[in-house]
PDB file of C-alpha atoms in Angstrom:
ATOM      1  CA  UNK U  27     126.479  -4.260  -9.132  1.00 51.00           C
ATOM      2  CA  UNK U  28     129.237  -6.081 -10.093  1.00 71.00           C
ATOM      3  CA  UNK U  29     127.383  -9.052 -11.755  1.00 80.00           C
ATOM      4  CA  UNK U  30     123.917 -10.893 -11.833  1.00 86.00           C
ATOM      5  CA  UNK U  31     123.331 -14.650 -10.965  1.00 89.00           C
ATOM      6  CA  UNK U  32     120.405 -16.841 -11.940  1.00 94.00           C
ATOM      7  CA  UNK U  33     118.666 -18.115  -9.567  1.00 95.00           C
ATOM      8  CA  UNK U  34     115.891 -20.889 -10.304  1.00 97.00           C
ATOM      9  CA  UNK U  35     113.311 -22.568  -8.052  1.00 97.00           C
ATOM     10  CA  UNK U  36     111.333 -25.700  -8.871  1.00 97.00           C
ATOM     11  CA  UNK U  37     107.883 -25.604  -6.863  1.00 97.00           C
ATOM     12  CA  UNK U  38     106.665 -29.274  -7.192  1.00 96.00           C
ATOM     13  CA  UNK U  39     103.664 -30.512  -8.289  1.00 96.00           C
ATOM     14  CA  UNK U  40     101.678 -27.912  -5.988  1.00 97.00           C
ATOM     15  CA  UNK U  41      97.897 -28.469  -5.679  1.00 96.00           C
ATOM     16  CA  UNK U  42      95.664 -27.567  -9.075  1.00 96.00           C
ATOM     17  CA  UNK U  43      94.267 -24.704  -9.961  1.00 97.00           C
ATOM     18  CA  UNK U  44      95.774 -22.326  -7.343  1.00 97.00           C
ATOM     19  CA  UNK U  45      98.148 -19.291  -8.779  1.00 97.00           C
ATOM     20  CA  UNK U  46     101.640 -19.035  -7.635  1.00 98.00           C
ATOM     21  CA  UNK U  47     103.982 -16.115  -8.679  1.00 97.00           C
ATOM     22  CA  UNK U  48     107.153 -14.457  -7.791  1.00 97.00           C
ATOM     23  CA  UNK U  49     107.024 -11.435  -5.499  1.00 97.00           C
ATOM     24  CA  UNK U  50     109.059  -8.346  -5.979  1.00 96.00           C
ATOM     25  CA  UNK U  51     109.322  -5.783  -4.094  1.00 93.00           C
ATOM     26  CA  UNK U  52     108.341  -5.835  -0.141  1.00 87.00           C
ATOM     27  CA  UNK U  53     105.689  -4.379   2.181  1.00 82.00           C
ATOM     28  CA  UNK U  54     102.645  -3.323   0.388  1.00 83.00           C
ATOM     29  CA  UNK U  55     104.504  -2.214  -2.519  1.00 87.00           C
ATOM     30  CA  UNK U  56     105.049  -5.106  -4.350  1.00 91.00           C
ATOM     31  CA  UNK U  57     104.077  -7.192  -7.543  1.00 95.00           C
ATOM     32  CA  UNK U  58     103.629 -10.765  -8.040  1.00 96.00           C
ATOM     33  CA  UNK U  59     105.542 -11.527 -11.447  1.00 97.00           C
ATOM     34  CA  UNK U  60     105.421 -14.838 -13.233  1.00 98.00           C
ATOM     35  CA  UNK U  61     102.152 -16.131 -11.805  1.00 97.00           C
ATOM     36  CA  UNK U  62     101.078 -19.407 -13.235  1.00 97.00           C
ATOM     37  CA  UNK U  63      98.139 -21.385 -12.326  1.00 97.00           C
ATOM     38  CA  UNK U  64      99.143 -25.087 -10.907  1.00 97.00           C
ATOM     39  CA  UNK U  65      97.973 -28.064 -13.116  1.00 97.00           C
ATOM     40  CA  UNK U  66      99.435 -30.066 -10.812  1.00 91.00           C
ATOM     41  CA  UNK U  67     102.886 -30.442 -12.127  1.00 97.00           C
ATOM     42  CA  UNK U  68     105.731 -28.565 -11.267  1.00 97.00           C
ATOM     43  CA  UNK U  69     106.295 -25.113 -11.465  1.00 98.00           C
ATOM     44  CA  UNK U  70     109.479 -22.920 -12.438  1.00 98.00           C
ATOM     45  CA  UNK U  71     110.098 -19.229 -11.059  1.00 98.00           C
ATOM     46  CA  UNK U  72     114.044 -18.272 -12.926  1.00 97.00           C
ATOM     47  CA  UNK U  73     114.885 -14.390 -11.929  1.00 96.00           C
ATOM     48  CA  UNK U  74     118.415 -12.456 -11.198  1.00 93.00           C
ATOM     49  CA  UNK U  75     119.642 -10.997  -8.636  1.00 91.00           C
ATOM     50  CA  UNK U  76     123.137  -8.680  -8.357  1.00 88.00           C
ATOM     51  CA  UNK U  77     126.018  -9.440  -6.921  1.00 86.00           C
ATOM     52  CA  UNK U  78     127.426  -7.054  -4.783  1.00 81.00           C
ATOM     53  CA  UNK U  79     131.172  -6.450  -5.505  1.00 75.00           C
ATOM     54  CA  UNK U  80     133.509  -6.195  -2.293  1.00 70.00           C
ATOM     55  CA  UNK U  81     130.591  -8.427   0.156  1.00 68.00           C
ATOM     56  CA  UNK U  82     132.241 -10.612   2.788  1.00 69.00           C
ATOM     57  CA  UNK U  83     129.178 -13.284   2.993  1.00 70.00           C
ATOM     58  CA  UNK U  84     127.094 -14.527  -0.154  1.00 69.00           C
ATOM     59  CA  UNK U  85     124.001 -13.783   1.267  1.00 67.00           C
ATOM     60  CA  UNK U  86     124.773  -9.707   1.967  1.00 73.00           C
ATOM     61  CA  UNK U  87     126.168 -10.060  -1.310  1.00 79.00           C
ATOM     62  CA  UNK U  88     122.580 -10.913  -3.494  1.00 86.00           C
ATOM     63  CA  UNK U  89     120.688  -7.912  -3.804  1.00 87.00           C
ATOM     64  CA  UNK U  90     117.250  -7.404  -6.357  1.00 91.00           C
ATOM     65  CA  UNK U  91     113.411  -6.469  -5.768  1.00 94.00           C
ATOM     66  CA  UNK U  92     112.965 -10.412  -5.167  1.00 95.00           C
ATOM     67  CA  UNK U  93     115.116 -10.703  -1.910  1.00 93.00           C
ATOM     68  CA  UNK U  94     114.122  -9.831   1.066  1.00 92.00           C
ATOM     69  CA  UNK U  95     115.043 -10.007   4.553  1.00 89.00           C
ATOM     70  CA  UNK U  96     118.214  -8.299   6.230  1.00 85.00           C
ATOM     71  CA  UNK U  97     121.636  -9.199   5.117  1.00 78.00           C
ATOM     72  CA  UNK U  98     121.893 -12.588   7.174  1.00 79.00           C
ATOM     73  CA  UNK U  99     118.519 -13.917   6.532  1.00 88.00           C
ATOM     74  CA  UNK U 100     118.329 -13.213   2.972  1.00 90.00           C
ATOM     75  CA  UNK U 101     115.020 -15.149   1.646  1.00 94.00           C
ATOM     76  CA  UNK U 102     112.386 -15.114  -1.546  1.00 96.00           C
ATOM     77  CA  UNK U 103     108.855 -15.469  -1.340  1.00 96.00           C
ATOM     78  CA  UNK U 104     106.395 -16.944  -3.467  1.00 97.00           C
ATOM     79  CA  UNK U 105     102.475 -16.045  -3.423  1.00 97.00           C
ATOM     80  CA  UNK U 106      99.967 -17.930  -3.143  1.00 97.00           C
ATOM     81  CA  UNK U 107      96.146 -18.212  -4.307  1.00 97.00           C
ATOM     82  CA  UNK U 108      94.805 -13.930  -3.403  1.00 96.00           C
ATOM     83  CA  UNK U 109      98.404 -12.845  -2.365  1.00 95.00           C
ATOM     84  CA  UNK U 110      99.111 -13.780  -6.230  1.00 96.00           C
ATOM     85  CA  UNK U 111      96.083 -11.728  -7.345  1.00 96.00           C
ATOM     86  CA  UNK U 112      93.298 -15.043  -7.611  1.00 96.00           C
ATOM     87  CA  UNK U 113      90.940 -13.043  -6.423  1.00 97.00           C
ATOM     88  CA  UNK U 114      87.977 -16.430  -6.191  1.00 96.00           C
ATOM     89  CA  UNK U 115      90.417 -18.724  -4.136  1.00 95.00           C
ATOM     90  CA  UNK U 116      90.217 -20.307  -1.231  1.00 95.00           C
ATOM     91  CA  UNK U 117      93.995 -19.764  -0.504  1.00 96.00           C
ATOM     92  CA  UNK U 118      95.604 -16.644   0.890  1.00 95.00           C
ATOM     93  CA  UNK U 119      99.587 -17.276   1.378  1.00 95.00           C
ATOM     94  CA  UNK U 120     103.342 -16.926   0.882  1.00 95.00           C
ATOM     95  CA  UNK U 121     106.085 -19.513   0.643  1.00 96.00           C
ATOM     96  CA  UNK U 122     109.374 -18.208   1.938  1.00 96.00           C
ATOM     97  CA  UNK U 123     112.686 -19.885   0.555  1.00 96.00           C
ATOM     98  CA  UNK U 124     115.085 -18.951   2.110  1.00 94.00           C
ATOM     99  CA  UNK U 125     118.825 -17.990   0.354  1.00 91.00           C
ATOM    100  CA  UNK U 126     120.766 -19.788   2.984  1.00 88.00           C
ATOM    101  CA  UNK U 127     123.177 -22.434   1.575  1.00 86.00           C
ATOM    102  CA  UNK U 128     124.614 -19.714  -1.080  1.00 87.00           C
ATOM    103  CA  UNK U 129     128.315 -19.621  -1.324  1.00 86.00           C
ATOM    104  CA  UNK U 130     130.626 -16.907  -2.423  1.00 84.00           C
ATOM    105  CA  UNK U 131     132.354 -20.108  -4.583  1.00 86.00           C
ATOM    106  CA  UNK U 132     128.714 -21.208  -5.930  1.00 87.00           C
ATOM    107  CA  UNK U 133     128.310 -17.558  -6.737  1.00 85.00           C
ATOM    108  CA  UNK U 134     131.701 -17.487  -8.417  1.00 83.00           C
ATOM    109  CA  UNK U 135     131.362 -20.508 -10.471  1.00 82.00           C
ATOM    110  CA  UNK U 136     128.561 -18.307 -12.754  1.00 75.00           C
ATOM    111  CA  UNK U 137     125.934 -20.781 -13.323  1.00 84.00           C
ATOM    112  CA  UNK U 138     122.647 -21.560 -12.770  1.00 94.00           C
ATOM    113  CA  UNK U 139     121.429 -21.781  -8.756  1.00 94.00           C
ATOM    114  CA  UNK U 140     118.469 -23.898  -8.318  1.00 96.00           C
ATOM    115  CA  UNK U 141     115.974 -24.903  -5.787  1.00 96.00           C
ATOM    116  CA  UNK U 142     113.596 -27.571  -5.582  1.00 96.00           C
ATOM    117  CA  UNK U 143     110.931 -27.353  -3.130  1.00 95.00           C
ATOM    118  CA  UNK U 144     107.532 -29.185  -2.098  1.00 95.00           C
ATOM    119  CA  UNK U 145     104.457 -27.356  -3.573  1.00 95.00           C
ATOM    120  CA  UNK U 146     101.859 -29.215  -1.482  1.00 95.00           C
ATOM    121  CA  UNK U 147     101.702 -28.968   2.482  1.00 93.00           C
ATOM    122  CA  UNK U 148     101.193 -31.247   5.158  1.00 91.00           C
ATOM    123  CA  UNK U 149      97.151 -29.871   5.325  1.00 92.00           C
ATOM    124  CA  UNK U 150      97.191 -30.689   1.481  1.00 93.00           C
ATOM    125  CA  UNK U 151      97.150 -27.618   0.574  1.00 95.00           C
ATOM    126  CA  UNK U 152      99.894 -25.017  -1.037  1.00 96.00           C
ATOM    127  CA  UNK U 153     103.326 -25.599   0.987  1.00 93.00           C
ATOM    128  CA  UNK U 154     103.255 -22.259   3.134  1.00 92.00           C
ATOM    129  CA  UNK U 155     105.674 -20.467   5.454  1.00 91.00           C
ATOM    130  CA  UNK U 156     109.435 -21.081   5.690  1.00 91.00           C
ATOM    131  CA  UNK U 157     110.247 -24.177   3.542  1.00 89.00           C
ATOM    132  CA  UNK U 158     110.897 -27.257   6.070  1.00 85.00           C
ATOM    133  CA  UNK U 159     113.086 -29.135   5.132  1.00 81.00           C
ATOM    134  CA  UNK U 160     114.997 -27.445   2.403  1.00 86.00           C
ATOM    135  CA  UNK U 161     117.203 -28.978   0.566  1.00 87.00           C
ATOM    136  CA  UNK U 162     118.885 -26.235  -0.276  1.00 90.00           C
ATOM    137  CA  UNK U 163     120.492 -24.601  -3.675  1.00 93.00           C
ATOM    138  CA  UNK U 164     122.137 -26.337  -6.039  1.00 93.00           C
ATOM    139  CA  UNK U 165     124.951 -25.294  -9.018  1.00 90.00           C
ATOM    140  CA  UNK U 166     124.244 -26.032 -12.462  1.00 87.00           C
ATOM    141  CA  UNK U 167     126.117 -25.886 -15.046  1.00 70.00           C
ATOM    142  CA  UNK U 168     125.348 -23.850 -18.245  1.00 61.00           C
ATOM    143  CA  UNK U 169     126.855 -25.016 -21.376  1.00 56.00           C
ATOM    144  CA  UNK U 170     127.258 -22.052 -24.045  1.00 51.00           C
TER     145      UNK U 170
END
């Protein structure tokens, strides 16, 4: 790898008392890291990913055990409710967020990439599926 990038995302205010948590690794061999039971505030998932030295697009370019997808549709989940290990809830899901907006020039500028996306669904329940809209990522800047 040439370099690692932070990349946060902001899960707001998702319903209470359902765990969310940051899945790495794909198929069935994965791990839901960071879990967190909701309160009904907002929630923060911060991980790195590489960079890959010599890519021609940003997204073929982030590589880690938290993307997935092939190198075009480059994405992260999050799990939700017994896909995060809450073994008594009533919620079984995944919230994919998907790595499209990334630049090689937001990569290059070596801060802090963030996301902010809606925790609760239309049903009132945990947002599920491909985020709709999405906003996107956003550079911010780290002061030393």
């Amino acid at each position: 790898m040439d370099r690692e990038l932070t990349l946060r995302i902001i899960l707001e205010r998702p319903p209470k008392g359902v765990d969310f948590g940051l899945q790495k690794g794909r198929g069935s061999a994965y791990e839901t890291v960071q879990t967190q039971r909701s309160r009904g505030k907002d929630l923060e998932f911060e991980f790195s990913v590489g960079v890959k030295a010599g890519a021609g697009k940003a997204m073929q370019a982030l590589v880690s055990p938290f993307v997935q997808g092939s190198a075009g549709e480059r994405f992260v989940y999050i799990d939700i409710g017994t896909c995060a290990g809450q073994a008594d809830s009533c919620w079984s899901r995944r919230l994919k967020i998907p790595l499209t907006g990334i630049t090689m020039d937001m990569i290059a500028a070596r801060g802090i990439l963030e996301a902010r996306v809606s925790g609760t669904g239309k049903d009132g329940g945990p947002s599920c599926a491909t985020v709709k809209p999405f906003d996107g990522w956003k550079s911010l800047r780290v002061s030393l």
